[in-house]
Short mmCIF file of C-alpha atoms in Angstrom, two decimals:
data_model
loop_
_atom_site.label_atom_id
_atom_site.label_comp_id
_atom_site.label_asym_id
_atom_site.label_seq_id
_atom_site.Cartn_x
_atom_site.Cartn_y
_atom_site.Cartn_z
CA MET A 1 5.86 -2.87 -15.97
CA ARG A 2 8.58 -0.83 -13.82
CA ARG A 3 8.92 -2.11 -10.39
CA LEU A 4 10.25 -1.36 -6.98
CA GLU A 5 12.93 -3.44 -6.77
CA LYS A 6 15.12 -2.56 -3.63
CA LEU A 7 14.16 -0.10 -0.63
CA SER A 8 16.66 0.95 1.69
CA ILE A 9 15.32 2.52 4.89
CA ARG A 10 17.56 4.49 8.00
CA ASN A 11 16.40 5.87 11.33
CA TYR A 12 12.69 5.58 10.56
CA LYS A 13 10.43 5.06 13.41
CA SER A 14 11.15 1.39 14.70
CA ILE A 15 13.43 0.95 11.18
CA GLN A 16 16.99 1.57 11.98
CA ASP A 17 19.03 0.25 9.09
CA GLN A 18 17.09 -2.32 6.34
CA THR A 19 17.06 -2.88 2.80
CA LEU A 20 14.77 -4.88 1.57
CA GLU A 21 14.52 -6.50 -2.21
CA LEU A 22 10.95 -7.00 -3.14
CA GLY A 23 9.05 -8.99 -5.14
CA GLN A 24 5.86 -8.87 -6.85
CA LEU A 25 3.38 -9.94 -4.05
CA ASN A 26 5.17 -8.99 -0.62
CA VAL A 27 3.31 -10.18 2.55
CA PHE A 28 4.49 -8.97 6.22
CA ILE A 29 3.82 -11.07 9.06
CA GLY A 30 4.31 -10.18 12.75
CA GLY A 31 3.15 -9.48 16.22
CA ASN A 32 1.79 -6.07 17.43
CA GLY A 33 4.34 -3.57 17.78
CA VAL A 34 6.94 -5.10 15.49
CA GLY A 35 6.98 -2.32 13.04
CA LYS A 36 4.88 -3.78 9.93
CA SER A 37 3.03 -0.51 9.71
CA ASN A 38 5.76 1.58 10.07
CA LEU A 39 6.98 -0.32 7.05
CA ILE A 40 3.96 0.59 5.10
CA SER A 41 3.98 4.37 6.52
CA VAL A 42 7.37 5.15 4.69
CA PHE A 43 5.60 5.35 1.59
CA ARG A 44 2.76 7.66 2.64
CA PHE A 45 5.71 9.64 4.04
CA LEU A 46 7.62 9.77 0.93
CA ARG A 47 4.45 10.84 -0.91
CA GLU A 48 4.03 13.75 1.68
CA VAL A 49 7.41 14.64 0.85
CA VAL A 50 7.56 14.86 -2.76
CA THR A 51 4.15 16.58 -2.93
CA GLN A 52 6.14 19.46 -0.72
CA ASN A 53 4.18 18.62 2.43
CA LEU A 54 7.10 17.45 4.48
CA ALA A 55 6.66 20.19 7.11
CA GLY A 56 3.16 20.11 7.41
CA TYR A 57 3.18 15.98 7.77
CA THR A 58 5.93 16.49 10.22
CA ALA A 59 3.97 18.62 12.34
CA THR A 60 0.77 16.07 12.17
CA LYS A 61 3.11 13.25 13.09
CA GLY A 62 4.55 14.77 16.31
CA GLY A 63 7.32 16.50 15.07
CA ALA A 64 10.92 15.13 13.88
CA GLU A 65 11.49 13.65 17.34
CA THR A 66 8.89 11.17 16.80
CA LEU A 67 9.37 10.02 13.49
CA LEU A 68 13.34 9.62 13.86
CA HIS A 69 14.59 6.36 15.36
CA PHE A 70 14.74 6.78 19.25
CA GLY A 71 15.15 10.82 18.54
CA ARG A 72 17.47 12.94 17.35
CA LYS A 73 19.70 12.32 20.64
CA ILE A 74 20.42 8.35 18.83
CA SER A 75 19.78 9.30 15.44
CA LYS A 76 21.14 11.87 13.80
CA SER A 77 19.67 11.87 10.47
CA MET A 78 16.84 9.76 8.38
CA SER A 79 17.65 8.60 4.53
CA PHE A 80 15.24 6.40 2.21
CA SER A 81 16.68 5.15 -0.92
CA LEU A 82 14.68 3.57 -3.77
CA GLU A 83 15.63 1.91 -6.97
CA PHE A 84 13.18 1.20 -10.10
CA ALA A 85 13.72 -1.14 -12.58
CA GLU A 86 12.34 -2.18 -15.86
CA GLY A 87 14.18 -4.50 -18.07
CA ASP A 88 17.90 -3.24 -18.22
CA LYS A 89 16.91 0.27 -17.29
CA ALA A 90 16.80 1.30 -13.60
CA ASN A 91 16.04 4.59 -11.93
CA GLY A 92 15.93 6.00 -8.46
CA TYR A 93 15.48 8.29 -5.99
CA ASN A 94 17.49 9.05 -2.73
CA LEU A 95 16.89 11.26 0.10
CA TRP A 96 18.85 12.39 3.38
CA LEU A 97 16.73 14.31 5.85
CA LEU A 98 18.24 16.29 9.21
CA PRO A 99 16.14 17.21 12.04
CA THR A 100 16.14 20.92 13.02
CA ASP A 101 15.71 23.20 15.92
CA ASP A 102 12.07 23.87 15.39
CA ASP A 103 11.73 19.93 15.27
CA SER A 104 11.31 19.69 11.48
CA PHE A 105 13.17 18.30 8.78
CA LEU A 106 15.75 19.92 6.34
CA ILE A 107 16.49 17.98 3.37
CA GLN A 108 20.19 17.52 3.23
CA VAL A 109 20.40 16.18 -0.43
CA GLU A 110 17.21 14.75 -2.56
CA GLN A 111 18.47 13.31 -5.88
CA ALA A 112 17.21 10.97 -8.69
CA THR A 113 19.20 8.15 -10.49
CA TYR A 114 19.63 6.58 -13.46
CA GLN A 115 21.77 3.10 -14.55
CA ASP A 116 21.60 1.33 -17.78
CA LYS A 117 22.56 -1.95 -16.28
CA LYS A 118 23.28 -3.79 -19.73
CA ARG A 119 26.05 -1.01 -20.57
CA TYR A 120 27.06 -0.43 -17.33
CA PRO A 121 26.56 -3.44 -15.18
CA PRO A 122 27.02 -3.40 -11.37
CA PRO A 123 29.56 -2.45 -9.58
CA HIS A 124 29.26 0.49 -11.97
CA LYS A 125 27.41 2.94 -10.02
CA PRO A 126 24.53 4.86 -10.86
CA PHE A 127 24.33 8.03 -12.56
CA ASP A 128 23.39 10.87 -10.10
CA ILE A 129 20.90 13.78 -10.91
CA PRO A 130 20.94 16.52 -8.13
CA VAL A 131 17.93 17.58 -7.80
CA ALA A 132 17.70 19.90 -4.28
CA ALA A 133 19.88 20.36 -0.98
CA ASN A 134 19.50 21.88 2.08
CA VAL A 135 15.99 23.14 1.41
CA ARG A 136 12.61 22.49 3.43
CA GLU A 137 10.18 20.97 0.81
CA SER A 138 11.27 18.89 -1.75
CA GLY A 139 12.37 19.94 -5.49
CA LEU A 140 11.36 17.16 -7.82
CA ARG A 141 8.41 18.46 -8.80
CA GLU A 142 10.27 21.45 -10.55
CA HIS A 143 12.90 19.12 -11.85
CA PRO A 144 12.80 18.64 -15.85
CA HIS A 145 14.96 15.47 -16.02
CA GLN A 146 12.94 12.44 -17.10
CA CYS A 147 14.24 10.26 -14.49
CA ALA A 148 13.37 12.78 -11.49
CA GLN A 149 9.61 12.92 -13.04
CA GLN A 150 9.53 9.03 -13.30
CA ALA A 151 10.61 9.10 -9.62
CA LEU A 152 7.95 11.61 -8.83
CA SER A 153 5.09 9.74 -10.41
CA ALA A 154 5.92 6.46 -8.93
CA LEU A 155 6.00 8.30 -5.36
CA GLU A 156 3.12 10.29 -5.61
CA SER A 157 1.17 7.79 -6.74
CA TYR A 158 1.73 5.66 -3.40
CA ARG A 159 -1.57 5.59 -1.27
CA VAL A 160 -1.83 3.50 1.95
CA TYR A 161 -5.40 1.73 1.55
CA HIS A 162 -7.18 1.38 5.03
CA PHE A 163 -10.97 0.45 4.76
CA HIS A 164 -11.55 -0.37 8.80
CA ASP A 165 -13.58 2.56 9.18
CA THR A 166 -17.07 1.36 8.93
CA SER A 167 -18.63 3.50 11.89
CA ASP A 168 -22.12 5.00 11.03
CA SER A 169 -20.13 8.35 10.30
CA ALA A 170 -17.90 6.79 7.88
CA PRO A 171 -16.92 8.61 4.70
CA MET A 172 -17.73 5.49 2.55
CA LYS A 173 -21.24 5.56 3.72
CA ALA A 174 -21.95 9.36 3.33
CA THR A 175 -23.21 11.07 -0.01
CA GLY A 176 -20.39 11.98 -2.40
CA ALA A 177 -19.29 14.18 -5.41
CA ILE A 178 -20.38 12.04 -8.15
CA ASP A 179 -17.08 13.28 -10.62
CA ASP A 180 -14.78 11.96 -7.55
CA ASN A 181 -13.66 9.02 -9.80
CA ARG A 182 -10.17 9.28 -11.15
CA PHE A 183 -9.04 6.84 -8.36
CA LEU A 184 -10.40 4.95 -5.40
CA GLN A 185 -9.54 7.15 -2.14
CA PRO A 186 -7.24 5.74 0.50
CA GLN A 187 -10.49 5.15 2.75
CA ALA A 188 -12.79 4.51 -0.27
CA GLU A 189 -14.56 8.06 0.96
CA ASN A 190 -15.48 7.70 -2.97
CA LEU A 191 -16.61 4.27 -3.32
CA ALA A 192 -20.16 5.01 -4.61
CA ALA A 193 -18.68 7.20 -7.08
CA PHE A 194 -15.95 5.05 -8.47
CA LEU A 195 -18.32 2.10 -8.67
CA TYR A 196 -20.78 4.09 -10.94
CA TRP A 197 -17.99 4.96 -13.17
CA MET A 198 -17.11 1.60 -13.81
CA GLN A 199 -20.77 0.81 -14.13
CA GLU A 200 -21.15 3.03 -16.80
CA LYS A 201 -17.54 3.07 -18.54
CA LYS A 202 -15.91 -0.33 -17.42
CA PRO A 203 -19.01 -2.69 -17.14
CA ASP A 204 -16.74 -5.93 -17.64
CA HIS A 205 -15.05 -4.75 -14.27
CA TYR A 206 -18.08 -3.73 -12.78
CA ARG A 207 -19.88 -7.03 -13.24
CA THR A 208 -16.69 -9.07 -12.15
CA ILE A 209 -16.40 -7.24 -8.58
CA VAL A 210 -20.19 -7.78 -7.89
CA ASP A 211 -19.93 -11.38 -9.07
CA THR A 212 -17.04 -11.57 -6.55
CA VAL A 213 -18.64 -9.79 -3.78
CA ARG A 214 -21.63 -12.46 -4.12
CA GLN A 215 -19.34 -15.04 -3.40
CA ILE A 216 -19.14 -14.13 0.35
CA ALA A 217 -22.32 -12.34 0.67
CA PRO A 218 -24.96 -14.78 -1.27
CA PHE A 219 -27.71 -12.50 -0.32
CA PHE A 220 -26.38 -9.56 -2.10
CA ASP A 221 -27.80 -9.14 -5.78
CA ASP A 222 -26.49 -5.79 -6.98
CA PHE A 223 -25.72 -2.25 -6.49
CA ARG A 224 -28.38 0.38 -7.11
CA LEU A 225 -25.90 3.23 -8.36
CA ALA A 226 -27.21 6.62 -9.80
CA PRO A 227 -26.91 10.22 -9.37
CA SER A 228 -29.58 11.26 -6.46
CA ARG A 229 -32.84 12.72 -7.70
CA LEU A 230 -32.58 15.41 -5.72
CA ASN A 231 -28.82 16.76 -6.28
CA GLU A 232 -27.57 14.83 -9.65
CA SER A 233 -23.81 15.99 -8.66
CA ARG A 234 -24.07 13.78 -5.52
CA ILE A 235 -24.26 9.83 -5.19
CA ARG A 236 -24.48 7.22 -2.43
CA LEU A 237 -23.75 3.76 -2.08
CA GLU A 238 -27.28 1.61 -2.75
CA TRP A 239 -27.82 -1.99 -3.01
CA ARG A 240 -30.40 -4.35 -3.63
CA GLU A 241 -30.91 -7.85 -1.86
CA LYS A 242 -31.74 -10.77 -3.98
CA GLY A 243 -35.47 -11.39 -3.94
CA SER A 244 -36.22 -7.99 -2.29
CA ASP A 245 -37.30 -4.61 -3.71
CA ALA A 246 -36.48 -3.23 -0.60
CA TYR A 247 -34.30 0.29 -0.23
CA PHE A 248 -30.85 -0.48 1.28
CA ASN A 249 -27.80 1.64 1.66
CA ALA A 250 -24.36 1.04 3.01
CA HIS A 251 -25.36 1.27 6.63
CA ALA A 252 -27.41 -1.95 5.92
CA LEU A 253 -23.85 -4.04 5.39
CA SER A 254 -22.19 -5.78 7.82
CA ASP A 255 -18.62 -4.09 8.45
CA GLY A 256 -16.88 -7.24 6.92
CA THR A 257 -19.31 -6.83 3.82
CA LEU A 258 -18.88 -3.48 3.24
CA ARG A 259 -14.94 -3.87 3.75
CA PHE A 260 -14.30 -6.60 1.28
CA ILE A 261 -16.91 -4.26 -1.41
CA CYS A 262 -14.05 -1.91 -0.91
CA LEU A 263 -11.19 -4.54 -1.09
CA ALA A 264 -12.63 -6.03 -4.22
CA THR A 265 -13.15 -2.70 -5.67
CA LEU A 266 -9.21 -1.68 -5.14
CA LEU A 267 -8.28 -5.29 -6.31
CA LEU A 268 -10.34 -5.65 -9.29
CA GLN A 269 -10.39 -2.55 -10.92
CA PRO A 270 -9.44 -1.86 -14.36
CA GLU A 271 -6.79 0.68 -13.80
CA PRO A 272 -5.04 -0.57 -11.01
CA PRO A 273 -2.14 1.64 -8.92
CA ALA A 274 1.24 0.71 -9.52
CA VAL A 275 1.98 -0.39 -6.13
CA VAL A 276 -1.07 -1.68 -3.70
CA LEU A 277 -0.31 -0.73 -0.17
CA LEU A 278 -2.45 -2.64 2.41
CA ASP A 279 -2.24 -2.68 6.53
CA GLU A 280 -4.13 -5.61 7.86
CA PRO A 281 -6.79 -5.82 4.98
CA GLU A 282 -8.48 -8.83 6.88
CA LEU A 283 -9.56 -6.91 9.66
CA GLY A 284 -13.33 -8.10 10.20
CA LEU A 285 -13.61 -10.59 7.81
CA HIS A 286 -15.02 -14.26 7.68
CA PRO A 287 -12.12 -16.77 6.88
CA ALA A 288 -13.86 -17.65 3.73
CA ALA A 289 -13.57 -14.01 2.59
CA VAL A 290 -9.90 -13.91 3.59
CA SER A 291 -9.36 -16.95 1.44
CA LEU A 292 -10.71 -15.19 -1.49
CA LEU A 293 -8.74 -11.99 -0.74
CA ALA A 294 -5.64 -13.98 -1.02
CA ASP A 295 -7.02 -15.22 -4.57
CA LEU A 296 -7.58 -11.34 -5.39
CA LEU A 297 -4.13 -9.99 -4.33
CA SER A 298 -2.32 -13.03 -6.00
CA SER A 299 -4.07 -11.88 -9.26
CA SER A 300 -3.52 -8.06 -8.90
CA SER A 301 0.13 -8.85 -8.25
CA THR A 302 0.30 -9.82 -11.83
CA GLU A 303 -0.56 -6.25 -12.60
CA SER A 304 0.71 -4.25 -9.54
CA GLN A 305 3.28 -4.81 -7.02
CA VAL A 306 1.52 -5.48 -3.88
CA LEU A 307 2.69 -4.92 -0.13
CA VAL A 308 0.28 -6.15 2.61
CA ALA A 309 1.15 -6.16 6.38
CA THR A 310 -0.94 -8.76 8.24
CA GLN A 311 -1.83 -10.86 11.33
CA SER A 312 -3.74 -13.37 9.66
CA VAL A 313 -2.90 -16.96 9.96
CA THR A 314 -5.71 -17.74 7.15
CA LEU A 315 -4.54 -15.21 5.03
CA VAL A 316 -0.70 -16.63 5.59
CA ASN A 317 -1.79 -19.75 4.44
CA GLN A 318 -2.80 -18.95 1.16
CA PHE A 319 0.51 -18.02 0.21
CA GLY A 320 4.29 -19.54 -0.34
CA PRO A 321 7.43 -18.87 1.15
CA ASP A 322 8.44 -16.69 -1.17
CA ASP A 323 5.45 -14.06 -0.62
CA ILE A 324 6.25 -13.96 2.84
CA TRP A 325 8.34 -11.48 4.99
CA ALA A 326 8.74 -12.24 8.60
CA VAL A 327 8.81 -9.24 10.62
CA ASP A 328 10.57 -9.02 14.05
CA ARG A 329 12.07 -6.64 16.70
CA GLN A 330 16.00 -7.33 17.54
CA ASP A 331 17.57 -4.75 19.66
CA HIS A 332 15.05 -2.27 19.83
CA ALA A 333 15.11 -2.01 16.10
CA THR A 334 12.43 -3.48 13.57
CA ILE A 335 14.23 -6.59 11.26
CA PHE A 336 12.69 -8.13 8.10
CA ARG A 337 13.39 -11.41 7.20
CA HIS A 338 12.58 -12.84 3.43
CA LEU A 339 11.37 -16.56 3.53
CA SER A 340 12.23 -18.97 1.08
CA ASN A 341 10.72 -22.01 -0.53
CA GLU A 342 14.28 -23.52 0.10
CA ASP A 343 14.27 -22.77 3.56
CA MET A 344 10.76 -24.08 4.13
CA GLY A 345 10.78 -27.30 2.08
CA GLN A 346 11.04 -29.77 4.98
CA TRP A 347 8.64 -28.40 7.10
CA LEU A 348 6.10 -27.71 4.26
CA ASP A 349 5.52 -31.28 3.83
CA ASP A 350 3.59 -31.69 7.46
CA TYR A 351 2.54 -28.09 7.90
CA SER A 352 1.01 -24.98 6.60
CA LEU A 353 2.88 -21.67 6.92
CA GLY A 354 0.23 -20.85 9.09
CA GLU A 355 0.82 -23.66 11.49
CA LEU A 356 4.49 -22.84 11.25
CA TRP A 357 3.82 -19.71 12.59
CA GLU A 358 1.81 -20.40 15.18
CA LYS A 359 4.43 -22.60 16.27
CA ASN A 360 7.31 -19.80 16.25
CA LEU A 361 9.03 -21.30 13.58
CA LEU A 362 9.07 -18.50 11.52
CA GLY A 363 9.75 -15.98 13.99
CA ALA A 364 7.49 -13.16 13.56
CA ARG A 365 5.25 -14.73 16.09
CA PRO A 366 1.27 -13.88 15.88
#
């Protein structure tokens, strides 16, 4: 499996200059405003770049001035570098951006890279594949080189999942198109259609999701998923309670239960995304559900690379130091520090990671 091994970020929001060497499971902890969510949003930003929506996305976020670290007076440019690896083969993607007078960005340099580390190990540098220069939008889609297309495939797949909106008008509670089932949408807008596809085509995975939901909602029996009798191209999330024939839809579920259903669907689906990106998934969950979520994240990391930003002590308690990144602000900039078993061994004999975090012995104070 090709994995994102290294990510370098320069002058993006609160992140001035950081390089992260990522593992399969990466849990980022820290207080409010330290920059955890900014890291997760890097992936959304890069996806918008390679899908040729840099100008539109920059405008919706308040312009280049807002996205640059302390604005263009401090940050004259912004850059990203990603290195993907599978065995001895590595390819990458590099992007340099300059702010423009109209508060947008110019792509100064865009390139893909390739390196056979067995034949040309470091300090040999990767082979650069020029993609675009001095343009307003990415040229990655049109570039024929295999490495460029591999980078495009990875970057296009990045979706940041937020299941926080469980209000009465939340898209996940509404009726949706039954054929919207190729992947789970970032806010689970197509939850009913996606579950229906699994019920019909991937029943083993569907049953696993149902059984998992029952662990945190003992009253839950099963979903009732079928095309609308009034319009067979539409579907909505319906379910039944144990021992009852009454009609229930998503509005009858608690916020925490509905969010957990979304998380279980994401993490237990048959074809998970290469990278799972979650920002504070513990929101509104009972502590028992948070513990089960940790198990799902660990299991999912055997097939997908997982990046999670959290403020949950309960969630942190379920992981080891090698899974944890402490996030702080120093000199007005976000700093990422990877913990390790070697550093924490003497403390873990007496305390859990969550307790050490609460005692401010990890930094990243909650």
